[in-house]
Amino acid sequence: MTAHTIPVADFDYVVFGATGDLALRKLMPALAARDRDGQLPASARILAVARSSMDTAAYRAMLAEKVKEFHNATLAAAFMERIQYIAVDAKTGTGMDTLKTTLESRSDCVRVYYLAVAPELFVSITEQLAKAGLNTPNARIVLEKPIGHDAASAKEINDAVATAFSEAQTYRIDHYLGKETVQNLFVLRFGNALFEPLMNRQYVDHVQITVAEKVGLEGRHAYYDGAGAFRDMVQNHLMQLVCLTAMEPPQSFNADAIRDEKLKVLRALAPTPPEQCVRGQYAGYVSELGKPSNTETYAALKLEIQNWRWAGVPFYLRTGKSMPEKVSEIVIQFRNVPHPILPAEAGAVPANRLVMRLQPNEGVRLGLTVKEPGPGGLRVLPVDLDMSFAESFGVAQPEAYERLLMDVVRGNQTLFMRRDEVDAAWAWASPIAGRFTEKPPEPYFAQSWGPSAASELMTRDGRKWVQA
């Protein structure tokens, strides 16, 4: 089976922060992959913008190693021809005239400004674009997470962006929403009569969401130590997964209809008390960083959603670096059968469990209880119905950024956050983020599943983490 590729309108993609890790490791390879699959129009351009003084040839040489896996020599050369490098100082606006002249040579196509830079530069870049008159009706601006470091800074950024770009032109990206399994949440819940009636307090015991990374800092020292696991992952990635798991059925598959329901979940979050929050730091983090640090590399929380569907159902979240493996998954743990009727000698009857794995090996697994084959009496055993997307469809899933970059060109905001979502997420998260700095993080061994307090968060409720 081959993936179905839909061409997009002609565009100029302007990537600010083009020499940074995100642009080189994710954005440019994603555009290269879409070019390889024939999705980019012949005249589409990619304008790489950064402060570094270099020419286009030097930037293409820098990029070549990052995108070589997507092309043979002919395709690689064609992709590189799309790229032009422009040096711009985001704070002073030096070089913005060159960018303006380049863009005005093609004024009728979609313009995308992707801000792959630190959040503190969002305001100055937006102001420089407006000052140069580049906030045209055909322009769209993409803001990378995190949007600020608390509610006040998020408001400052959103207010500044709103003076130059309308909400319809603004795309707040969370690449987790572009993953195939995350989108399959919609289909599993709302495209199957089997699951949606069970997604409530009557049938679900609890929900676990895990985003674990095997790596440590990986060269992101400056950014990560200023953010930490909570701001880097929980306030955005994990909260979006909570919303998609817990939301009510939207009226239609429309961007605002979906975002309306996600917003209701965020507004229904109960304040999270300190005893339901765990922070940790893996052994060796300070050595890698080269200085003392109170920053957490692990965060775990117990959430409660105060609405009729989920009242009394705990949501357990955890994320960390230097874990035993890289895995992201959502676990729906159902309740035990209400009245056991099987004989004692049949064995324990485990509760059903639905697992949606976002990475690696994207897929869905449903745990059932069946009779053990054979004539030796009635005995039961757990069996998984396991669907791997790669095995079932025989096609590699595109990277999340590939889909989202093209959705911006299409003008499809379904998988992007609306401003009121960001405001509501920070309203819940800011008090927690403030408390996280009040006590030192609990140490945990590198390549372990985190500090002991994270296990205690579950065991005191009579539950335990589902290990990958």
XYZ file of C-alpha atoms in Angstrom:
468
model
C 0.000 0.000 0.000
C 1.254 3.469 -0.833
C 0.455 6.653 1.038
C -1.938 9.027 -0.720
C -0.248 12.362 -1.372
C -2.331 15.478 -2.046
C -0.485 18.417 -3.677
C -0.681 21.789 -1.956
C -0.872 25.340 -3.251
C 2.256 27.234 -4.248
C 4.092 28.707 -1.264
C 7.128 30.459 0.172
C 8.188 28.857 3.460
C 10.254 31.265 5.570
C 12.016 29.439 8.412
C 13.400 31.738 11.110
C 16.101 30.021 13.165
C 17.188 28.025 10.120
C 20.606 27.163 11.572
C 19.118 25.791 14.803
C 18.570 22.207 15.865
C 14.825 22.141 15.165
C 15.154 23.476 11.636
C 18.097 21.277 10.658
C 16.914 18.090 12.356
C 13.154 18.263 11.809
C 11.774 21.025 9.594
C 14.093 20.875 6.592
C 14.070 17.045 6.464
C 10.267 17.141 6.671
C 10.076 19.491 3.695
C 12.596 17.321 1.861
C 10.424 14.256 2.451
C 7.346 16.036 1.115
C 9.375 17.096 -1.929
C 10.535 13.516 -2.464
C 6.913 12.338 -2.491
C 5.911 14.944 -5.059
C 3.819 17.141 -2.790
C 5.649 20.430 -3.265
C 4.728 22.582 -6.278
C 7.555 23.069 -8.755
C 7.932 26.765 -7.920
C 7.660 26.477 -4.116
C 10.548 28.145 -2.276
C 12.154 27.672 1.118
C 13.775 30.766 2.599
C 16.168 29.912 5.413
C 16.555 32.867 7.774
C 19.025 33.178 10.653
C 21.402 35.685 12.185
C 24.597 33.893 11.063
C 26.517 35.512 8.248
C 26.770 33.006 5.397
C 25.654 32.621 1.817
C 23.173 30.203 0.303
C 25.872 27.784 -0.831
C 27.220 27.496 2.710
C 23.764 26.851 4.131
C 23.002 24.211 1.526
C 26.259 22.490 2.433
C 25.241 22.568 6.109
C 21.877 21.049 5.237
C 23.059 18.388 2.794
C 23.905 15.792 5.434
C 20.519 16.225 7.106
C 18.400 15.532 4.038
C 20.491 13.077 2.020
C 18.427 10.072 3.143
C 15.336 11.485 1.413
C 16.760 11.840 -2.081
C 18.841 10.367 -4.790
C 21.387 12.760 -6.240
C 18.987 14.250 -8.799
C 16.199 14.881 -6.293
C 18.640 16.254 -3.729
C 19.914 18.814 -6.204
C 16.364 19.847 -7.098
C 15.424 20.268 -3.438
C 18.510 22.346 -2.714
C 17.604 24.673 -5.559
C 14.453 25.614 -3.663
C 16.497 26.914 -0.719
C 17.779 30.440 -0.355
C 19.564 31.697 2.748
C 18.980 35.231 4.057
C 20.787 36.681 7.089
C 18.387 38.605 9.337
C 18.885 39.872 12.864
C 15.543 39.242 14.561
C 16.087 41.900 17.209
C 17.350 44.808 15.101
C 15.652 43.948 11.822
C 18.922 44.093 9.876
C 18.436 42.110 6.669
C 14.636 42.353 6.738
C 14.724 44.522 3.608
C 16.398 41.678 1.708
C 13.724 39.265 2.898
C 10.987 41.693 1.871
C 12.459 42.159 -1.619
C 12.745 38.395 -2.058
C 9.166 37.749 -0.996
C 7.663 40.570 -3.034
C 8.990 38.984 -6.204
C 6.159 36.436 -5.677
C 3.309 38.229 -3.946
C 0.459 35.920 -4.982
C 1.420 32.662 -3.226
C 0.921 31.487 0.359
C 3.578 32.820 2.735
C 4.454 30.901 5.881
C 6.667 32.376 8.608
C 7.863 29.534 10.843
C 9.390 30.812 14.089
C 11.778 27.971 15.006
C 13.419 30.202 17.599
C 13.356 30.743 21.357
C 10.004 32.136 22.612
C 11.650 35.370 23.721
C 12.216 36.201 20.036
C 8.584 35.729 18.971
C 7.603 39.299 19.792
C 10.549 40.993 18.060
C 10.213 38.886 14.892
C 6.483 39.592 14.712
C 7.121 43.307 15.138
C 9.810 43.303 12.438
C 7.527 41.457 9.998
C 4.749 43.992 10.609
C 7.144 46.950 10.318
C 8.304 45.641 6.938
C 4.698 45.194 5.788
C 5.133 41.417 5.470
C 2.018 40.559 7.481
C -0.017 40.361 4.285
C -3.446 38.647 4.043
C -1.860 35.589 2.397
C 0.663 35.182 5.238
C 0.564 32.665 8.092
C 2.757 32.578 11.180
C 3.743 29.406 13.041
C 4.733 29.566 16.708
C 6.739 26.698 18.199
C 6.090 25.537 21.729
C 6.410 26.557 24.426
C 4.325 29.719 24.132
C 6.011 31.573 26.991
C 7.110 30.193 30.359
C 3.988 31.160 32.332
C 0.554 32.718 31.855
C 1.867 36.302 31.802
C 4.586 35.711 29.202
C 2.183 33.679 27.050
C -0.253 36.594 27.102
C 2.526 39.004 26.101
C 3.464 36.843 23.121
C -0.104 36.260 21.994
C -0.974 39.955 22.340
C 2.038 40.940 20.222
C 1.270 38.387 17.532
C -2.378 39.452 17.460
C -1.413 43.035 16.583
C 0.107 41.817 13.303
C -1.672 38.543 12.453
C -5.273 37.496 12.933
C -6.133 34.354 14.871
C -6.975 32.696 11.545
C -3.403 33.387 10.385
C -1.779 32.080 13.586
C -0.702 28.449 13.947
C 0.532 27.326 17.392
C 2.188 24.033 16.668
C 2.522 20.959 18.857
C 4.111 18.255 16.752
C 2.588 15.470 18.880
C -0.772 16.308 17.315
C 0.638 15.391 13.914
C 1.437 11.809 14.890
C -0.621 9.140 13.167
C -1.817 7.487 16.378
C -2.901 10.782 17.918
C -5.094 11.449 14.917
C -6.374 7.904 15.156
C -7.784 8.821 18.558
C -10.493 10.689 16.670
C -11.274 7.695 14.495
C -11.102 5.105 17.291
C -13.380 7.112 19.560
C -15.762 8.707 17.103
C -15.661 6.317 14.131
C -16.385 3.108 16.049
C -19.558 2.371 17.991
C -17.492 0.006 20.155
C -15.278 2.454 22.078
C -17.007 5.791 22.618
C -19.791 4.424 24.894
C -17.084 2.988 27.182
C -14.986 6.149 27.534
C -16.410 7.395 30.807
C -16.321 6.962 34.574
C -18.633 3.935 34.515
C -16.157 1.759 32.595
C -12.722 3.389 32.862
C -10.693 2.884 36.046
C -7.910 5.318 35.140
C -5.832 6.710 32.282
C -2.031 6.754 31.987
C -0.095 8.914 29.549
C 3.645 8.341 29.219
C 6.173 10.238 27.109
C 9.625 8.813 27.862
C 12.899 9.704 26.185
C 15.969 7.491 26.294
C 18.374 10.375 25.635
C 19.607 13.034 28.044
C 20.312 16.665 27.170
C 21.510 15.926 23.604
C 23.064 19.385 23.214
C 19.940 21.300 24.300
C 21.556 22.563 27.504
C 20.670 26.249 27.240
C 17.017 25.723 26.394
C 16.262 22.702 28.545
C 17.766 23.943 31.798
C 15.649 27.063 31.499
C 12.489 25.069 30.844
C 12.561 21.670 32.539
C 10.340 18.655 31.957
C 7.113 20.310 33.112
C 7.263 23.354 30.837
C 8.910 21.443 27.980
C 6.464 18.531 27.886
C 3.572 18.544 30.364
C 2.075 21.977 29.787
C 1.804 21.402 26.040
C 2.403 17.867 24.678
C 0.843 15.872 27.480
C -2.009 18.289 28.036
C -2.975 18.047 24.388
C -3.034 14.250 24.692
C -5.251 14.575 27.769
C -7.624 16.793 25.792
C -7.900 14.415 22.858
C -8.436 11.441 25.150
C -11.054 13.105 27.346
C -12.914 15.489 25.014
C -16.603 15.189 24.183
C -17.603 14.329 20.603
C -17.351 17.522 18.513
C -20.260 18.586 16.378
C -18.159 17.998 13.242
C -14.596 17.395 12.117
C -14.015 21.105 12.000
C -11.035 22.930 13.494
C -13.006 25.165 15.835
C -15.511 22.451 16.768
C -12.643 20.207 17.873
C -10.803 22.994 19.663
C -14.000 24.022 21.460
C -14.198 20.556 23.022
C -10.502 20.504 23.938
C -10.940 23.859 25.656
C -13.756 22.441 27.808
C -11.395 19.745 29.102
C -8.724 22.297 30.016
C -11.248 24.447 31.853
C -12.536 21.384 33.746
C -9.111 20.508 35.193
C -9.066 20.612 38.971
C -6.141 22.401 40.638
C -3.377 19.856 41.210
C -2.139 19.817 44.833
C 1.583 19.425 45.631
C 1.207 15.833 46.854
C 0.004 14.844 43.384
C 3.126 16.229 41.665
C 6.523 14.529 41.416
C 9.710 15.985 39.981
C 13.014 14.223 39.466
C 16.480 14.683 37.995
C 18.565 11.867 36.564
C 21.996 11.145 37.971
C 24.582 12.784 35.735
C 22.446 15.721 34.592
C 24.503 18.258 36.553
C 27.731 16.796 35.149
C 26.413 17.092 31.589
C 25.241 20.625 32.257
C 28.498 21.653 33.911
C 26.906 23.603 36.768
C 24.501 23.060 39.683
C 20.855 22.946 38.665
C 17.439 22.582 40.280
C 15.801 21.794 36.926
C 13.654 18.675 36.737
C 14.251 16.131 33.966
C 11.239 14.079 35.083
C 7.688 15.054 36.004
C 4.711 12.951 37.051
C 1.258 14.187 38.029
C -2.185 12.951 38.935
C -4.957 14.973 37.298
C -8.693 15.136 37.861
C -11.219 16.346 35.303
C -14.297 17.792 36.956
C -17.102 16.949 34.567
C -19.823 14.308 34.315
C -17.899 12.021 31.976
C -14.664 11.766 33.962
C -15.459 12.681 37.577
C -13.512 10.337 39.847
C -11.301 8.916 37.060
C -7.633 9.825 37.684
C -5.344 10.704 34.788
C -1.706 9.873 35.566
C 0.932 11.679 33.477
C 4.675 11.107 33.382
C 7.519 12.260 31.200
C 11.261 12.133 31.579
C 14.686 11.995 30.024
C 17.215 9.172 30.360
C 14.477 6.556 30.605
C 14.990 2.840 29.724
C 13.491 3.373 26.263
C 11.859 5.935 24.044
C 8.117 5.437 24.175
C 4.964 7.551 24.033
C 1.643 5.909 24.740
C -1.839 6.398 26.134
C -3.227 3.622 28.322
C -6.977 3.350 28.968
C -7.322 0.955 31.911
C -10.881 -0.338 32.149
C -12.564 -1.477 35.345
C -12.748 -5.105 36.386
C -15.850 -7.074 35.480
C -18.576 -6.042 37.957
C -19.454 -9.577 39.081
C -17.023 -12.523 38.652
C -18.807 -15.708 37.590
C -15.907 -17.878 36.401
C -14.726 -20.611 38.780
C -11.721 -19.873 40.987
C -9.600 -22.504 39.229
C -9.989 -20.545 35.964
C -7.489 -18.019 37.295
C -7.520 -14.275 37.698
C -9.496 -12.273 35.171
C -7.489 -9.138 34.313
C -9.267 -5.927 33.412
C -9.294 -4.913 29.747
C -6.742 -2.376 28.606
C -6.562 -0.227 25.472
C -3.070 1.045 24.602
C -2.427 3.587 21.866
C 1.271 3.849 21.077
C 2.451 7.089 19.505
C 6.095 6.101 19.176
C 7.949 4.007 18.284
C 6.045 1.423 16.205
C 2.811 3.395 16.101
C -0.237 1.243 16.682
C -3.121 0.146 18.893
C -3.282 -2.777 21.330
C -6.401 -4.100 23.062
C -6.021 -6.568 25.924
C -8.757 -9.220 26.181
C -9.331 -12.261 28.383
C -9.911 -15.588 26.582
C -10.101 -19.268 27.423
C -6.814 -21.133 27.267
C -7.071 -23.724 24.455
C -7.244 -27.381 25.448
C -9.459 -29.901 27.209
C -7.954 -29.436 30.676
C -10.779 -27.470 32.234
C -11.643 -23.787 32.107
C -8.601 -21.574 32.439
C -8.268 -18.019 31.229
C -5.334 -16.016 29.946
C -4.805 -12.471 28.640
C -4.332 -11.993 24.892
C -3.571 -8.789 22.974
C -5.205 -7.749 19.739
C -2.225 -5.832 18.383
C -2.288 -3.618 15.299
C 0.929 -2.052 14.105
C 0.381 0.609 11.457
C 3.576 -0.314 9.644
C 2.675 -4.017 9.520
C -1.021 -3.529 8.770
C -0.653 -0.964 6.008
C 2.826 -1.741 4.719
C 3.776 1.911 4.503
C 6.067 4.009 6.661
C 4.200 6.720 8.549
C 5.267 10.277 7.756
C 6.922 12.307 10.467
C 4.508 14.517 12.372
C 6.132 17.706 11.079
C 5.579 16.599 7.478
C 1.828 16.636 7.948
C 1.703 19.790 10.022
C 3.916 21.851 7.706
C 1.590 21.052 4.841
C -1.523 21.728 6.943
C -0.291 25.299 7.432
C -0.095 25.756 3.666
C -3.573 24.250 3.302
C -4.941 26.598 5.960
C -6.120 23.670 8.094
C -5.945 24.591 11.810
C -7.469 21.376 13.187
C -4.201 20.152 14.724
C -3.043 23.556 16.002
C -3.825 25.275 19.299
C -6.130 28.243 19.524
C -5.210 31.142 21.787
C -7.847 30.364 24.403
C -6.458 26.823 24.667
C -3.014 28.213 25.485
C -4.531 30.596 28.049
C -6.492 27.797 29.734
C -3.508 25.432 29.776
C -1.312 28.050 31.447
C -4.055 28.961 33.930
C -3.857 25.375 35.184
C -0.101 24.944 34.744
C 1.338 28.193 36.132
C 0.691 27.411 39.814
C 2.308 23.989 39.393
C 5.306 25.403 37.532
C 5.832 27.891 40.335
C 5.755 25.181 43.001
C 8.209 23.009 41.083
C 11.050 25.375 41.932
C 10.346 25.353 45.672
C 12.007 22.024 46.435
C 14.900 20.120 44.846
C 14.062 17.333 42.384
C 14.300 13.754 43.610
C 17.288 11.939 42.055
C 16.811 8.833 39.920
C 19.203 6.527 38.126
C 19.817 7.164 34.434
C 17.997 4.625 32.240
C 15.435 3.921 34.989
C 11.705 4.686 35.093
C 12.120 7.673 37.376
C 12.161 8.485 41.093
C 10.481 6.295 43.711
C 7.915 9.003 44.434
C 6.445 8.441 40.948
C 5.733 4.795 41.802
C 4.255 5.859 45.142
C 1.932 8.250 43.288
C 0.290 5.151 41.826
C 0.707 2.560 44.605
C -1.048 4.655 47.218
C -4.082 4.515 44.907
C -3.703 0.735 44.515
C -2.438 1.054 40.951
C 0.874 0.805 39.097
C 2.467 2.191 35.980
C 2.161 0.089 32.844
C 5.746 -0.395 31.687
C 6.441 -0.459 27.953
